[in-house]
Structures are given as structure tokens and as C-alpha cells.
XYZ file of C-alpha atoms in Angstrom:
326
model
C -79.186 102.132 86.470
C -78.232 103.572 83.101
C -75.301 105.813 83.216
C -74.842 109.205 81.898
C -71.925 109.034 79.457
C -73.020 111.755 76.990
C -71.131 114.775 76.946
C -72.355 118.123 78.771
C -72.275 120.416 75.563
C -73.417 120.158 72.032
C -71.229 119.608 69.223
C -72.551 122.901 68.137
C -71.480 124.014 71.257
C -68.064 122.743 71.098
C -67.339 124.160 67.588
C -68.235 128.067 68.783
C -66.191 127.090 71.750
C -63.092 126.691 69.584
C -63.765 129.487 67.334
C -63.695 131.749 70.611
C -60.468 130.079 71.849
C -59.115 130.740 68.335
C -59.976 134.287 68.666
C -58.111 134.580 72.222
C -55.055 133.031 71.054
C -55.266 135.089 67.547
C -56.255 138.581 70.657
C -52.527 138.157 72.422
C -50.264 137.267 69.043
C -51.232 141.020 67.736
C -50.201 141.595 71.159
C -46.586 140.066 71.269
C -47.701 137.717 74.277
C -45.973 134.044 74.401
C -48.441 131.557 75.520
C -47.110 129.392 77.727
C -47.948 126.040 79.195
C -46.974 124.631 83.117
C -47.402 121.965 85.242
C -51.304 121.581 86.697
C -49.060 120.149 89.432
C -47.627 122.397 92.061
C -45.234 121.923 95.729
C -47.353 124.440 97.517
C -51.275 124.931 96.805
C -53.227 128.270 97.470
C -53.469 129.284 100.943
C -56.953 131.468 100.616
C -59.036 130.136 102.998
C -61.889 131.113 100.168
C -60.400 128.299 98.038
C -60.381 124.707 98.826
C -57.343 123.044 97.011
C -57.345 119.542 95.676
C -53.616 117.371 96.613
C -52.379 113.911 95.584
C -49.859 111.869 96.801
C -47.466 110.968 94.346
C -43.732 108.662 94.188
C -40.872 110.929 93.357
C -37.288 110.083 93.639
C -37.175 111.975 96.851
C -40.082 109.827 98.018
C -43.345 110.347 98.521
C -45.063 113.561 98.834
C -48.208 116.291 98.749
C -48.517 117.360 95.398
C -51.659 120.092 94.481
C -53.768 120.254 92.031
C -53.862 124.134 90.939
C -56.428 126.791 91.794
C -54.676 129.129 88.887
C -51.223 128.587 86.990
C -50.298 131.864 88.798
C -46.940 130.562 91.115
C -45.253 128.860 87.846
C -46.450 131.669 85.629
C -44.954 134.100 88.043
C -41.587 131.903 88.283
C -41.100 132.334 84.296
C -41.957 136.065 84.902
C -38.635 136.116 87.468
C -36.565 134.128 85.117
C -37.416 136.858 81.821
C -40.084 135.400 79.707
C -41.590 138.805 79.424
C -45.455 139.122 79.000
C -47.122 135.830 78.379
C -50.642 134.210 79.307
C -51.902 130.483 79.662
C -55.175 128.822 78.871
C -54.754 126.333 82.175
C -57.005 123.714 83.291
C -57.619 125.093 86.921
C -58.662 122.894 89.942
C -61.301 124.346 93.249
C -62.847 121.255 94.774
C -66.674 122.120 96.022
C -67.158 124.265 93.327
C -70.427 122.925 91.017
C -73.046 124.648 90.317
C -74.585 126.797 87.504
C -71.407 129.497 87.328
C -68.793 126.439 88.801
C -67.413 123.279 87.887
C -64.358 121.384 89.716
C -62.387 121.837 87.174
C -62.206 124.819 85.038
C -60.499 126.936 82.320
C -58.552 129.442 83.417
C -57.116 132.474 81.117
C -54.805 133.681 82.630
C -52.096 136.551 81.638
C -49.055 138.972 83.050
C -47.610 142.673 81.559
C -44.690 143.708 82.708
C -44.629 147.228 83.407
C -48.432 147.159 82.640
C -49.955 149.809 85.083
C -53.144 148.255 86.635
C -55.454 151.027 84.571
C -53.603 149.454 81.482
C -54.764 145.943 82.290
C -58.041 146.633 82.878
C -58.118 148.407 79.477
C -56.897 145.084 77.916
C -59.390 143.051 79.741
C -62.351 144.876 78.714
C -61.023 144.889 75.503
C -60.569 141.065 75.009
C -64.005 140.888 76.859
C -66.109 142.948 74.342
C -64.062 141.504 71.570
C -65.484 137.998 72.349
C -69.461 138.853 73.216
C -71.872 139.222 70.274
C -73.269 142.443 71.339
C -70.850 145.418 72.421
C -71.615 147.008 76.089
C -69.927 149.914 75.641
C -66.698 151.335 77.417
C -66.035 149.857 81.068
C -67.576 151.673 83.990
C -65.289 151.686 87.271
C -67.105 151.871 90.855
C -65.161 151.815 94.317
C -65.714 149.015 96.613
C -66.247 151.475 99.382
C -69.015 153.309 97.500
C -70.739 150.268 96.689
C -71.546 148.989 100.406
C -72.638 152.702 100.592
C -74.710 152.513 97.722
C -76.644 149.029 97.928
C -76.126 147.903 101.981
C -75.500 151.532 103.307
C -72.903 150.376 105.477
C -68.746 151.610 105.492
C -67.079 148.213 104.862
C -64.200 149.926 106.363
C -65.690 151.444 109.682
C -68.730 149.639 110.977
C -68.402 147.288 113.815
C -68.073 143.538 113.203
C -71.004 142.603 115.081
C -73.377 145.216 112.962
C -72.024 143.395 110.183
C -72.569 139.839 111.251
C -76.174 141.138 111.721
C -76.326 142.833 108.463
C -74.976 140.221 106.623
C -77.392 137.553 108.225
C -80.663 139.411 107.765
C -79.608 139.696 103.479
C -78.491 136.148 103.148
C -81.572 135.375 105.178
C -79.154 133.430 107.439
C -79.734 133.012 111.562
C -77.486 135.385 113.478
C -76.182 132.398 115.050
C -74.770 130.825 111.748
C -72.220 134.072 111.755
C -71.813 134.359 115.135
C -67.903 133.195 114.952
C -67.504 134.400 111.653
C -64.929 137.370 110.543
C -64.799 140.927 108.748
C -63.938 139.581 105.538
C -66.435 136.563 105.649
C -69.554 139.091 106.688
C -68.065 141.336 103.332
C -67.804 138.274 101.306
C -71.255 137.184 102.110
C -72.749 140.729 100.803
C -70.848 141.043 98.136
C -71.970 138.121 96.905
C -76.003 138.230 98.041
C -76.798 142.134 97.478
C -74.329 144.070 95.523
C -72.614 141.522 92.827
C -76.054 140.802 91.162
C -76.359 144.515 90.415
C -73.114 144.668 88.530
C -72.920 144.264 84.970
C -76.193 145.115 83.849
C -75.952 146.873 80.323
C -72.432 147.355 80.842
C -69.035 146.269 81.841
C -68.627 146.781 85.369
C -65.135 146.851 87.068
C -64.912 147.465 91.084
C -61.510 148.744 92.559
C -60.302 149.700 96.046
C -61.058 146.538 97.502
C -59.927 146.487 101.525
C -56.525 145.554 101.991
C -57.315 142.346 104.178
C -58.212 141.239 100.088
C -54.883 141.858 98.769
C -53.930 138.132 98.663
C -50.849 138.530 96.036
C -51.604 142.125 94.802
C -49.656 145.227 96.198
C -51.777 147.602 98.634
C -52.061 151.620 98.475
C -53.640 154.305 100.161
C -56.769 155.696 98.398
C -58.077 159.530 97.703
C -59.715 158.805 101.662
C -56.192 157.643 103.134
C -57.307 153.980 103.830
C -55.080 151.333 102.518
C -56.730 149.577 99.762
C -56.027 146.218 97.770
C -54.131 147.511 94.250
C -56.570 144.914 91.983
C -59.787 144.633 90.423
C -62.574 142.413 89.487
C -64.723 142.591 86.397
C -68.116 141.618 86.264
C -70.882 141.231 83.206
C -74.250 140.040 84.051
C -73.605 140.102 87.980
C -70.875 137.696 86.858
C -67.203 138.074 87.926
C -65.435 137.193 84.986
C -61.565 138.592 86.025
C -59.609 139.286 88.501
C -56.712 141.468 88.113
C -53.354 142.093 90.817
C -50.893 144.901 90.783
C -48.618 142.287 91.670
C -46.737 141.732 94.693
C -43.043 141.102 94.064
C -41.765 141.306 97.751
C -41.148 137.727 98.753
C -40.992 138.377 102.684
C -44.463 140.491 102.714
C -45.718 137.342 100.333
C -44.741 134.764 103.035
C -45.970 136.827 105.772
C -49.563 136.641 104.263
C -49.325 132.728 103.537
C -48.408 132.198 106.765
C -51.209 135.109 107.979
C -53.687 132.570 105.632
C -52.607 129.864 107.223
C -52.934 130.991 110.951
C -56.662 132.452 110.002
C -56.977 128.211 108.296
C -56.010 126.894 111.574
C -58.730 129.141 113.834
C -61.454 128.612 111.456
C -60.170 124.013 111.611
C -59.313 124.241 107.974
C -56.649 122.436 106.601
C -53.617 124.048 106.513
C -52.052 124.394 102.505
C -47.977 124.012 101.627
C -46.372 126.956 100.846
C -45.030 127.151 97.747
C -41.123 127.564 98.448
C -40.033 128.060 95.129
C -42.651 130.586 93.793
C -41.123 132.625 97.318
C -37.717 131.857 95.955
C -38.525 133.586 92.582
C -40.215 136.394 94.226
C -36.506 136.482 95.845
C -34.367 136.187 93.069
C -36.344 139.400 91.388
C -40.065 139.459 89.520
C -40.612 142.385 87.396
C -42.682 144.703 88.193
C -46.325 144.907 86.596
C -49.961 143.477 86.802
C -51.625 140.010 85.466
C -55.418 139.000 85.814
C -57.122 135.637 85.751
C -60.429 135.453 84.034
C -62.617 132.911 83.687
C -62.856 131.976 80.476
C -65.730 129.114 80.844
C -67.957 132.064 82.013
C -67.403 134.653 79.169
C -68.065 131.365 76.671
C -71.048 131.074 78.542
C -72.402 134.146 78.324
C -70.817 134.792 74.617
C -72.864 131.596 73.642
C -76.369 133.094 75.882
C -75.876 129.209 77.868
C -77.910 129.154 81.466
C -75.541 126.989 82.755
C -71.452 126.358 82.407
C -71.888 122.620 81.914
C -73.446 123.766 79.107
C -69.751 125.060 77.475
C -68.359 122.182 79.135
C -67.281 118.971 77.233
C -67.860 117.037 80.088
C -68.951 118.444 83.390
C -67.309 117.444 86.764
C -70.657 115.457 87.754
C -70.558 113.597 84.398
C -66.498 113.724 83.739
């Protein structure tokens, strides 16, 4: 059987590849922001039971031990936040096994960048900005929608108020999914699944599309506030172009016992559902401990906005070698 060796893109390819990177690098040096570089390597992996992280075992002089593979540079970026590097960002080779398909690979690019003292509202005015600055056509300023109003809009549910077992049946009937498949299935998993299937494929059509307010169960590292209704809302937000979520952006959490409560919350929620549970990452907590400045960072994914920069159907397509071919 011959053997695919040939990589996934075309020189062509490649070479407006570069020119984009050199334009992102050349976007955050007007900017004042140090690029950075850390380990791919991590003690702790991501505890999201969304995200499946990769681990190795590896010899170190204390023996050996779990290493992980990283889902984002986000717990060592964050640690050279806490000891004063000021703003900086990272083009990091990012790790989610399970991940292939025509928006996915294994391994991935990920841009990733944190303001001090940004304001949220100031970070997604940056992202959009470094967005449009990269695609050959301009479309236009950002438009913001509420997550709330967007269930209401396209599923006509509350995401906040409606019962879990209307929304296991919702959620089932527009995934075209048995009942049964969801039947042991949470909140967030039923929202998940509709986000994905019915409203994220209207986003991004002719425009920039950013969605904020998400529910506070969807915090993950971001801080949570009360919106114009009262109910507690995730302080982030995701951008999307094309029904594609390019970024996702955190007002960050810098509390490092409300952070450890959640990873071990994650982890609990890992053990119901018979996932494997992740290491915490003790030293990112010990940073978040020893003081990380207040602001906001975002990770976008920068194979995707090549992708669509470049018209590609597929992300192998931007990719040198693809995780099937690597």
C-alpha cells in the first residue's frame, strides 16, 4: 500500500500562510506586546470535560510522571502575567485529541494573547481588529448579540429557565438525535448541542459576529457578573465569521480559591459522566495566589482565520501536514 507522505497544503499555500503570520507578529509590535514562547508541556492539563487532553509519561529527576500535552498555552502564559511580563501573546502549537475534521486537527495553532487592564469591550475591539486586518474583504464593524437572546431568537427557548428535560427533548429533535441518546445528559451538554446544530451556523454571515452573556456554568477561567436581567452571566465572548468560532475571549479570573473550586467542580462532573479525571495544575493556582493582574486575554484560532483568509474548504488545507498524514 503506497503511503501518503505529501504534505496537506500547497507551497502556494504555505507562502500566504507566512505572509499572514508576518502580518500578526508585525499587528502586536505597533502594539507594544512581547511575544512569548512556553513549554507545550504542562503538570496539570485542562479540566473541561469539553476537551479531551493528550498526557505522556516522561523520566524526570523526581521520577516518573503525567506530563500533558496543552489544550492552549493559557496556565504558563498566565504564570508570566503574575510574575510582570505585562501584555504579551504566543503563537503555540495547541494539543485536543479527537479533534479532525474539516474545522479540527489534533494539533493546532493557537494565537493566543493577554492585556492587562484591558476591559473585555477593549479586547473584543482588538480582536475584530486583527480579524478584519487579516481577511481580504472587510465585513464591517463587529455586531454583538446576547447568548440569551439568541436561544430566543433561533430555538425559542430561555437557556436560563426552561426545564432540563424540555431541553433534552429540544435538543434531540434539532440534532436529529433519539431522546434516549440525551437521556443522562446535562444543562450545559443540551446548550452545547444547540449551539452548535441551530444557532452557530447563523453567525457570521456578512459580518463579524461576537456573542456575550454566556451562562455562568460557562465561565471556565473567566470572571462572572450579573447582566441588565439580574442573572449571573460568564464575563467572555466568542467571535464567529462564517458560523465559525474563531476566538474566545475571558475577563479573567485571578482568584485562585474560586479557580480550584471549579477544577475540582470539572473534575467531580468528569467522574459522573466516567471521564478521566485531569491534574490540576498546582503552580498556575500558585500564581493565581501570589497575584495576576487584572485584565482580559482571548485565544483564537489562528488555523481557521488562515483558512478562511485563504477561501480553503478544509483546515488541512492551511496545514503543512495534517494530523492523519503528520
Amino acid at each position: 500500500m503506497a503511503i501518503d507522505w505529501q504534505p496537506s497544503a500547497s507551497f502556494e499555500t504555505l507562502r500566504e500562510r507566512a505572509r499572514l503570520m508576518v502580518k500578526v507578529r508585525a499587528f502586536f509590535a505597533q502594539r507594544d506586546v512581547l511575544e512569548v514562547e512556553t513549554p507545550v508541556l504542562g503538570q496539570g492539563g485542562s479540566t473541561d470535560i469539553h476537551l479531551v487532553s493528550l498526557h505522556t509519561l516522561a523520566r524526570t529527576d523526581k521520577g516518573q510522571r503525567r506530563l500533558w500535552l496543552q489544550t492552549s498555552p493559557e496556565f504558563h502564559m498566565k504564570r508570566l502575567l503574575a510574575a510582570g511580563s505585562g501584555p504579551i501573546f504566543q503563537l503555540a502549537r495547541s494539543f485536543r485529541d479527537g479533534e479532525i475534521g474539516a474545522r479540527h486537527n489534533i494539533e493546532f495553532t493557537m494565537l493566543e494573547w493577554y492585556r492587562p487592564q484591558f476591559t473585555l469591550d477593549q479586547l473584543i475591539d482588538e480582536t475584530a481588529t486583527l480579524i478584519m486586518s487579516l481577511l481580504p474583504s472587510f465585513p464591517g464593524p463587529p455586531v454583538h448579540y446576547r447568548y440569551r437572546e439568541l436561544f430566543h431568537t433561533y430555538v425559542e427557548v430561555d437557556p436560563f429557565t426552561t426545564s432540563l428535560d424540555r431541553l433534552r427533548a429540544i435538543a434531540a429533535e434539532r440534532a436529529q438525535m433519539s431522546a434516549q441518546s440525551l437521556a443522562d445528559e446535562g444543562r450545559e451538554t443540551c446548550l452545547d448541542l444547540l449551539m452548535s446544530v441551530v444557532i452557530e451556523p447563523q453567525l457570521g454571515q456578512q459580518e463579524l459576529s461576537v456573542v456575550v452573556d454566556y451562562p455562568a456554568s460557562q465561565a471556565a477561567l473567566a470572571r462572572r457578573h450579573q447582566d441588565a436581567d439580574g442573572e449571573w452571566v460568564a464575563s467572555r465572548f466568542e467571535v464567529y465569521l462564517n458560523g465559525i468560532e474563531l476566538a474566545n475571549g475571558y475577563d479573567e479570573l485571578t482568584d485562585a480559591a474560586e479557580q480550584r473550586t471549579r477544577f475540582a467542580e470539572d473534575n467531580a462532573e468528569r467522574r459522573r459522566l466516567g471521564l478521566p479525571e485531569v491534574d490540576v495544575d498546582e503552580r498556575l493556582l500558585a500564581a493565581l495566589e501570589h497575584g495576576m493582574p487584572e485584565g482580559a486575554g482571548v485565544a483564537l484560532g489562528i488555523d481557521r482565520l488562515i483558512q478562511l483568509a485563504l477561501g480553503k474548504a478544509r483546515l488541512e488545507d492551511v496545514l503543512t501536514f495534517s494530523t492523519p498524514s503528520c
